[in-house]
Coordinates of C-alpha atoms in Angstrom, one line a residue:
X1 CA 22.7 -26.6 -7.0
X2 CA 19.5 -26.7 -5.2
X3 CA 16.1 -26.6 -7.6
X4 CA 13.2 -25.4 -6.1
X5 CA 10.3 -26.9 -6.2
X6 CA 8.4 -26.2 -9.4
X7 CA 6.0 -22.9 -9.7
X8 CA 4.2 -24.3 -12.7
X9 CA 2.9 -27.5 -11.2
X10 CA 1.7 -25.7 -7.9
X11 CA -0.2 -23.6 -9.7
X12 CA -1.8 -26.3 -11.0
X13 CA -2.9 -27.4 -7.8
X14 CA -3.4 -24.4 -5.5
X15 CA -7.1 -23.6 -7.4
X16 CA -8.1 -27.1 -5.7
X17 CA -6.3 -26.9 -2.3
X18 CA -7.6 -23.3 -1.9
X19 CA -11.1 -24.4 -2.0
X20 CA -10.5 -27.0 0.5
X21 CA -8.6 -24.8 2.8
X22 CA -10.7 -22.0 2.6
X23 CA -13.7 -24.4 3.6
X24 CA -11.7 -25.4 6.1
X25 CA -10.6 -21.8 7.4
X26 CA -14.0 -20.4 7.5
X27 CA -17.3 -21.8 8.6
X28 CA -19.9 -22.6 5.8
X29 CA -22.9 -21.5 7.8
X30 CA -21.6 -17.8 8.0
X31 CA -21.8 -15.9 4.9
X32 CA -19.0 -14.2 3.5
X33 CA -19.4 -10.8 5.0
X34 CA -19.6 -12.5 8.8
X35 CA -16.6 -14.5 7.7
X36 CA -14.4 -11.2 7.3
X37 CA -15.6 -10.1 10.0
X38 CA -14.9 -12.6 12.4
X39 CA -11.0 -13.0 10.4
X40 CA -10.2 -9.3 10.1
X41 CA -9.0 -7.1 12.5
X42 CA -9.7 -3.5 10.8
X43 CA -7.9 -0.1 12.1
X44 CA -8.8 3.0 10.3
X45 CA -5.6 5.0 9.2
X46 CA -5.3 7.8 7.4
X47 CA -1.3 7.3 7.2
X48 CA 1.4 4.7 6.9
X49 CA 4.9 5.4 7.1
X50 CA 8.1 2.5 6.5
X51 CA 11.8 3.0 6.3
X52 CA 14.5 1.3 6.4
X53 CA 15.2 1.5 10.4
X54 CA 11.2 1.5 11.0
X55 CA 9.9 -1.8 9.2
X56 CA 6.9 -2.2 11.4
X57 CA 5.2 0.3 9.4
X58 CA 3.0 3.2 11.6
X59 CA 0.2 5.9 11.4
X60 CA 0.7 9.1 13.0
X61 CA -3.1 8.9 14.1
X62 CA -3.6 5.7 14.9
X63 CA -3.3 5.1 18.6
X64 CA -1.3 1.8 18.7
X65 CA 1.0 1.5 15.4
X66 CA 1.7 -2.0 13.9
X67 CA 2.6 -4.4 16.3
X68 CA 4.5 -6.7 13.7
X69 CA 3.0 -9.8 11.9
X70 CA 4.6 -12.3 14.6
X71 CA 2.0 -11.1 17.1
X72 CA -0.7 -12.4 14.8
X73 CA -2.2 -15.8 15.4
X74 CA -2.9 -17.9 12.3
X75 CA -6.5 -17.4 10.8
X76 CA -6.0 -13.4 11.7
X77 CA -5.6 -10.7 9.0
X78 CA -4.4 -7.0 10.3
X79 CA -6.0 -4.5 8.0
X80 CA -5.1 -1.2 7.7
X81 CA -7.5 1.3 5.6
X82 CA -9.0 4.9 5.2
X83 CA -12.7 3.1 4.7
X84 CA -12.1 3.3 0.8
X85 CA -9.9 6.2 0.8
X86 CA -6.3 6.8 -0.1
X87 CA -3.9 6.3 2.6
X88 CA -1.1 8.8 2.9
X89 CA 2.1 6.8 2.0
X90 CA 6.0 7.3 1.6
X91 CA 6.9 3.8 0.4
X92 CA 6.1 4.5 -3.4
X93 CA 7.3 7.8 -5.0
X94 CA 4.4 7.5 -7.7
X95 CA 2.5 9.9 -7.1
X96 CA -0.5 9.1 -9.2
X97 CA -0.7 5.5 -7.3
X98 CA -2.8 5.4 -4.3
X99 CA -2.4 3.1 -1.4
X100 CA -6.1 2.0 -0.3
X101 CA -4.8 -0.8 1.8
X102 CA -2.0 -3.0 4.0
X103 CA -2.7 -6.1 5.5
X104 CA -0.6 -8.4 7.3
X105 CA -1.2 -12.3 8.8
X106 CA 1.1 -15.2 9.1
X107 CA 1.1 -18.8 7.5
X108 CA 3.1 -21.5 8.8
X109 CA 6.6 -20.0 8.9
X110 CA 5.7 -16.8 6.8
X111 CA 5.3 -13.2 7.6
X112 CA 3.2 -12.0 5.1
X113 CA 2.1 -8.2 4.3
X114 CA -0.2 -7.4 1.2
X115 CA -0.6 -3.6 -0.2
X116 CA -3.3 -2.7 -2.7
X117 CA -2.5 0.2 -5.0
X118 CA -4.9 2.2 -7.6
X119 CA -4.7 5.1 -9.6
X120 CA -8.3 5.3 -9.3
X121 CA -9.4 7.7 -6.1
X122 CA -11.1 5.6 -3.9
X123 CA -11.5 1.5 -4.1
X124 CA -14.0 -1.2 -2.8
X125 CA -12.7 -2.2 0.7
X126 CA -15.0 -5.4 0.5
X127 CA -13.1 -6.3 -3.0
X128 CA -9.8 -5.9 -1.7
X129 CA -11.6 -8.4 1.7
X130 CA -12.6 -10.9 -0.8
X131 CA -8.6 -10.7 -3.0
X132 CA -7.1 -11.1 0.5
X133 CA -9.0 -14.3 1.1
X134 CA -8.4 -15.7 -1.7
X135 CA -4.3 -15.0 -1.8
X136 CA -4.7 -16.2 2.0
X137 CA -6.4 -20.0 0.8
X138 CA -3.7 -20.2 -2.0
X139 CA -0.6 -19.0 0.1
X140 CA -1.6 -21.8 2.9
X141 CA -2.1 -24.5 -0.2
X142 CA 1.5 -23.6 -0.9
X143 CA 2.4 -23.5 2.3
X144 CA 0.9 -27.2 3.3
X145 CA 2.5 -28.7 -0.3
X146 CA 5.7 -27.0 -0.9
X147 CA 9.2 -28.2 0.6
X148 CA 10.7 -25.0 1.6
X149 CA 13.4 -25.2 -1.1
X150 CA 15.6 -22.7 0.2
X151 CA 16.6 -23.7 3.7
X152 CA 15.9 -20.0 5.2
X153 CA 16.2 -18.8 9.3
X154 CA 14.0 -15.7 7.7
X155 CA 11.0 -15.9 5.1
X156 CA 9.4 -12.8 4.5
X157 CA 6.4 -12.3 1.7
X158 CA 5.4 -9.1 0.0
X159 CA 2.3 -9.2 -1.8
X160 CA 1.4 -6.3 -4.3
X161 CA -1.3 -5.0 -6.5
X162 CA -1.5 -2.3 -9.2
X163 CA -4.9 -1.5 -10.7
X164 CA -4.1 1.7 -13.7
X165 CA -6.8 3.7 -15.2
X166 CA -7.4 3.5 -18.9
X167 CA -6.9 6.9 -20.5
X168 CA -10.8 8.8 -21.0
X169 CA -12.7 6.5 -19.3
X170 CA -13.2 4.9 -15.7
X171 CA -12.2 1.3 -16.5
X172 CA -9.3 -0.5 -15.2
X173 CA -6.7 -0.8 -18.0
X174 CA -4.6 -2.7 -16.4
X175 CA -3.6 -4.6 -13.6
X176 CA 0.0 -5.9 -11.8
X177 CA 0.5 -8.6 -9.1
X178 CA 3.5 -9.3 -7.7
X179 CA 4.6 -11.8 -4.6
X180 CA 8.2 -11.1 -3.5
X181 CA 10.0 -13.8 -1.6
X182 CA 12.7 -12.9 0.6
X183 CA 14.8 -15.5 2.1
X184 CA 18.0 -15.4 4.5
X185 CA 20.4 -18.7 3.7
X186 CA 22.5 -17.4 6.0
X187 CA 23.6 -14.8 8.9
X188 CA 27.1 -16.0 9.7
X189 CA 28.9 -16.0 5.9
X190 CA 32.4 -14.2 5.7
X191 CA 31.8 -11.2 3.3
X192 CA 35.0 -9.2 2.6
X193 CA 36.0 -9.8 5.7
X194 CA 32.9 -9.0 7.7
X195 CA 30.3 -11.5 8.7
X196 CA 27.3 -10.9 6.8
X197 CA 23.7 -12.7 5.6
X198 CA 23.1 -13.7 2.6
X199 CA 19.6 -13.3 1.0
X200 CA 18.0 -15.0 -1.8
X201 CA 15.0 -12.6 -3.8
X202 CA 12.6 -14.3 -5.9
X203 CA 9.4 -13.0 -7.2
X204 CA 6.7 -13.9 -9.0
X205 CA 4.5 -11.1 -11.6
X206 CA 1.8 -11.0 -13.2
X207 CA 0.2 -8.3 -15.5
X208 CA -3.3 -8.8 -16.7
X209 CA -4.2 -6.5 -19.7
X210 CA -8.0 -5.4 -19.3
X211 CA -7.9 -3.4 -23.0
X212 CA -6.8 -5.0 -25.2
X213 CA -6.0 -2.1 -28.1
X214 CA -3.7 -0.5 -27.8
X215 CA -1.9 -4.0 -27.2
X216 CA 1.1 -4.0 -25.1
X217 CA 4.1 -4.8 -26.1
X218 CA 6.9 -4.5 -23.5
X219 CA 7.0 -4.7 -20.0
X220 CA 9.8 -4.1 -17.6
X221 CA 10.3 -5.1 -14.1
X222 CA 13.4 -4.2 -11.7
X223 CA 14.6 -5.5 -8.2
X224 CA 17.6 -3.4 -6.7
X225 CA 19.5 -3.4 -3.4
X226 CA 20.7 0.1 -3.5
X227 CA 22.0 0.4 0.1
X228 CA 25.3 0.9 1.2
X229 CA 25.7 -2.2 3.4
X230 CA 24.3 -4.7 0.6
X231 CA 25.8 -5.9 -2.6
X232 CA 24.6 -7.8 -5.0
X233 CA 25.7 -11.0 -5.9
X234 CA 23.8 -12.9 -8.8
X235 CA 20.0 -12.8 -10.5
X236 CA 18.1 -14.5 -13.1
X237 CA 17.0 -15.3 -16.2
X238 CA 19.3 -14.1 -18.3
X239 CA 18.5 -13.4 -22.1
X240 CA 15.5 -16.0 -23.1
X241 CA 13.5 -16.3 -26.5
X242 CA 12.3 -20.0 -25.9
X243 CA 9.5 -21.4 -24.1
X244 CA 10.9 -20.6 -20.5
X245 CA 13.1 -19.3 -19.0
X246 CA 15.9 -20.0 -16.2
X247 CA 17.2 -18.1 -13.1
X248 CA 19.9 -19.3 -11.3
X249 CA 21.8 -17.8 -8.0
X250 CA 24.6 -18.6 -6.9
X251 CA 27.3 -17.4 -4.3
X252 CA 29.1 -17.8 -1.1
X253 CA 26.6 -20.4 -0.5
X254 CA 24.6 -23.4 -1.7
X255 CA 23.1 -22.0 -5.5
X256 CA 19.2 -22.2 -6.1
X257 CA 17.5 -22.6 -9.3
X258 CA 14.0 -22.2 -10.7
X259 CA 12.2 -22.2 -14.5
X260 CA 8.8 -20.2 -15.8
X261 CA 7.2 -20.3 -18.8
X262 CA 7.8 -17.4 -21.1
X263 CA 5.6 -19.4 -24.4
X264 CA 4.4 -15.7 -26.6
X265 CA 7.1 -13.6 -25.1
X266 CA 10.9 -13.2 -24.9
X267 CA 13.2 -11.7 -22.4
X268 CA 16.3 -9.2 -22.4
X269 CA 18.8 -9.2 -19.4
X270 CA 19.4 -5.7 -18.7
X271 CA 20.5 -6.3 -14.9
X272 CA 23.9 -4.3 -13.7
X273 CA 25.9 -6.0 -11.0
X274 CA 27.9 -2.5 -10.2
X275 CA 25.1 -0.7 -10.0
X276 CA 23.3 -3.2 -7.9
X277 CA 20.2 -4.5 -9.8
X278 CA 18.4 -7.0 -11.6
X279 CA 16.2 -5.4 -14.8
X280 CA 14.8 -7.3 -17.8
X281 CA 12.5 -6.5 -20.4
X282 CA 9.9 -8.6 -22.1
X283 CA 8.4 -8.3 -25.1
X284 CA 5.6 -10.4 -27.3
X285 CA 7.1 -11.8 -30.0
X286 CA 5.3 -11.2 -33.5
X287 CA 3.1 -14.3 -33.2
X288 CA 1.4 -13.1 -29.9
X289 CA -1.1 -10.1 -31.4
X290 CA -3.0 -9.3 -28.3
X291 CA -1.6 -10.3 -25.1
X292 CA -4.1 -11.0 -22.0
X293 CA -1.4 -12.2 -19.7
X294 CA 2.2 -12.2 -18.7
X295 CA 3.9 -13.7 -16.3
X296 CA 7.8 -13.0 -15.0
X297 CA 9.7 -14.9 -11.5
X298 CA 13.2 -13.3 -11.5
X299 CA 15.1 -13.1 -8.5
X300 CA 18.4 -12.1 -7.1
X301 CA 21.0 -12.5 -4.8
X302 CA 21.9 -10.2 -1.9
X303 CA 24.5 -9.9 0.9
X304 CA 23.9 -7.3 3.5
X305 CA 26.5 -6.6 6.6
X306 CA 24.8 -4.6 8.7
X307 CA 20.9 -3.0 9.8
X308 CA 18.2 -4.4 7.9
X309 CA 17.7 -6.0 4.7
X310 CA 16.3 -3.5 1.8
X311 CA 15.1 -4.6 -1.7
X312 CA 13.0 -1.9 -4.3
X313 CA 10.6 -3.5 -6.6
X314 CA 9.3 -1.3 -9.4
X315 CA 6.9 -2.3 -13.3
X316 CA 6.7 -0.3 -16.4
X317 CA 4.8 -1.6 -19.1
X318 CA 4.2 0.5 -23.0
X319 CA 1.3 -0.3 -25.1
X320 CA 1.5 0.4 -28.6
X321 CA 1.5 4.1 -29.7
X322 CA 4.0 4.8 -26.9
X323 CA 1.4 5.0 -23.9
X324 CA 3.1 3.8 -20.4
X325 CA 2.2 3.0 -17.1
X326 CA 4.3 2.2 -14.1
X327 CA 4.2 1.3 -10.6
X328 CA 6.9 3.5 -8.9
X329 CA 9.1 2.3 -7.0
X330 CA 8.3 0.2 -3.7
X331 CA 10.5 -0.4 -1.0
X332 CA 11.1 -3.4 0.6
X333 CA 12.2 -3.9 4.4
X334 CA 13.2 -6.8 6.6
X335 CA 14.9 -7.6 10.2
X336 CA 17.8 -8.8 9.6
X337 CA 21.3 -7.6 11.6

């Protein structure tokens, strides 16, 4: 069983290697507006369409779609935007979420895409300039400090944000962050007879609670590989009401394994191997009144035998009284066969 390399302690030291790298990455004598500038390359869309045989992602109006993250030179951030406006979208089916951006760059060995969703009606495109770079500086600290764990051909990175309204007022209430990590172990394993890959899914949540009353008190997150070419294999944690938690995958080739803290909250296992998903519910135990943060890193384990690789990511959370919010549900596309 292979561990990976622990979340925890790289958290701890991302905050100082982002700072390095991002004076590093971008001059000190241009100010932060002329630094997005010269590191962004904006195209206004009023559109973006993905599937699973189209994973480029394209706008009906824009004159030259996507051309894929590989194209991008390191340093380089592709952003696609409506100046501010929603973007027409099929790749959530909430309708009350709004898609305000997608950007794409590479880091080392990683094709990276970010989306930024709101249920507000129009959103600060400098903000979501200024999240990117940040994410960017922490992703390459990673990057330049992690052993890639899982010995991958294919790393793929999804990065995700969810800003909800609070009800009667124009605050944010809420907010979700998710990275998803998809990894191919292998392209060449026997799978019922059929040579297949074999994918491992991790990801890594956070929900930051703006209001704090109503509290929250239960929060859901799903990954699913409901396509007819995939099946799923294994995911983690299972059931957890002590400090962390544990998610190991395992199948058909070498296992991986990972921890995350869980300290305030505790966690059901509510995944279904026949119906192809990983689900689990957390909940703040009776000690933790008012909850600022949670965190959750499940993953899974996929095989897929033919076409590319699909994955659907989707958050509900409930405050007390009953009130909930939820992300939809994203989908998730890679090259793979």
């Amino acid at each position: 069983m292979q561990t990976i390399y622990p979340i925890t302690f790289l958290k701890k030291l991302l905050p100082i290697l982002s700072v390095l790298l991002l004076a590093l990455l971008f001059s000190p004598n241009k100010s932060l507006a002329e630094q997005k500038d010269t590191n962004f390359l904006d195209s206004e869309v009023s559109e973006w369409i993905e599937s699973k045989d189209n994973i480029s992602g394209f706008s009906m109006n824009l004159k030259q779609s996507s051309k894929g993250i590989s194209t991008l030179s390191d340093s380089k951030i592709q952003i696609f935007h409506n100046d501010g406006n929603p973007i027409t979208s099929n790749i959530t089916d909430n309708k009350k979420m709004n898609l305000f951006a997608v950007l794409e760059y590479n880091i080392g060995n990683d094709a990276i895409r970010d989306y930024y969703f709101s249920e507000f009606d129009t959103e600060d495109l400098e903000k979501i300039k200024e999240e990117t770079l940040v994410s960017y500086s922490e992703a390459a600290a990673e990057t330049n400090v992690k052993a890639r764990a899982l010995a991958a051909t294919n790393n793929y990175i999804r990065n995700y944000s969810w800003s909800f309204k609070n009800s009667g007022s124009s605050k944010v209430a809420a907010k979700i962050t998710t990275s998803v990590e998809l990894k191919r172990s292998s392209s060449k394993t026997d799978i019922d007879g059929k040579k297949g890959s074999v994918w491992n899914i991790s990801s890594d949540s956070q929900l930051e609670n703006k209001v704090l009353n109503p509290p929250f008190i239960n929060w859901y997150t799903r990954l699913a590989v409901p396509y007819t070419n995939q099946k799923l294999l294994s995911w983690g944690p299972k059931d957890s009401s002590a400090k962390s938690a544990s998610v190991s995958l395992s199948g058909l080739v070498p296992g991986v394994s990972w921890n995350f803290g869980i300290s305030g909250f505790n966690i059901a296992d509510l995944s279904s191997k026949s119906s192809k998903y990983g689900r689990w519910k957390m909940t703040k135990d009776i000690t933790n009144i008012q909850p600022k943060k949670a965190s959750m890193e499940p993953g899974i384990r996929s095989t897929n035998t033919k076409g590319n690789f699909g994955v659907e990511l989707s958050h509900t959370y409930t405050r007390a009284g009953g009130q909930t919010h939820n992300t939809g549900t994203v989908s998730i596309f890679v090259p793979d066969r």
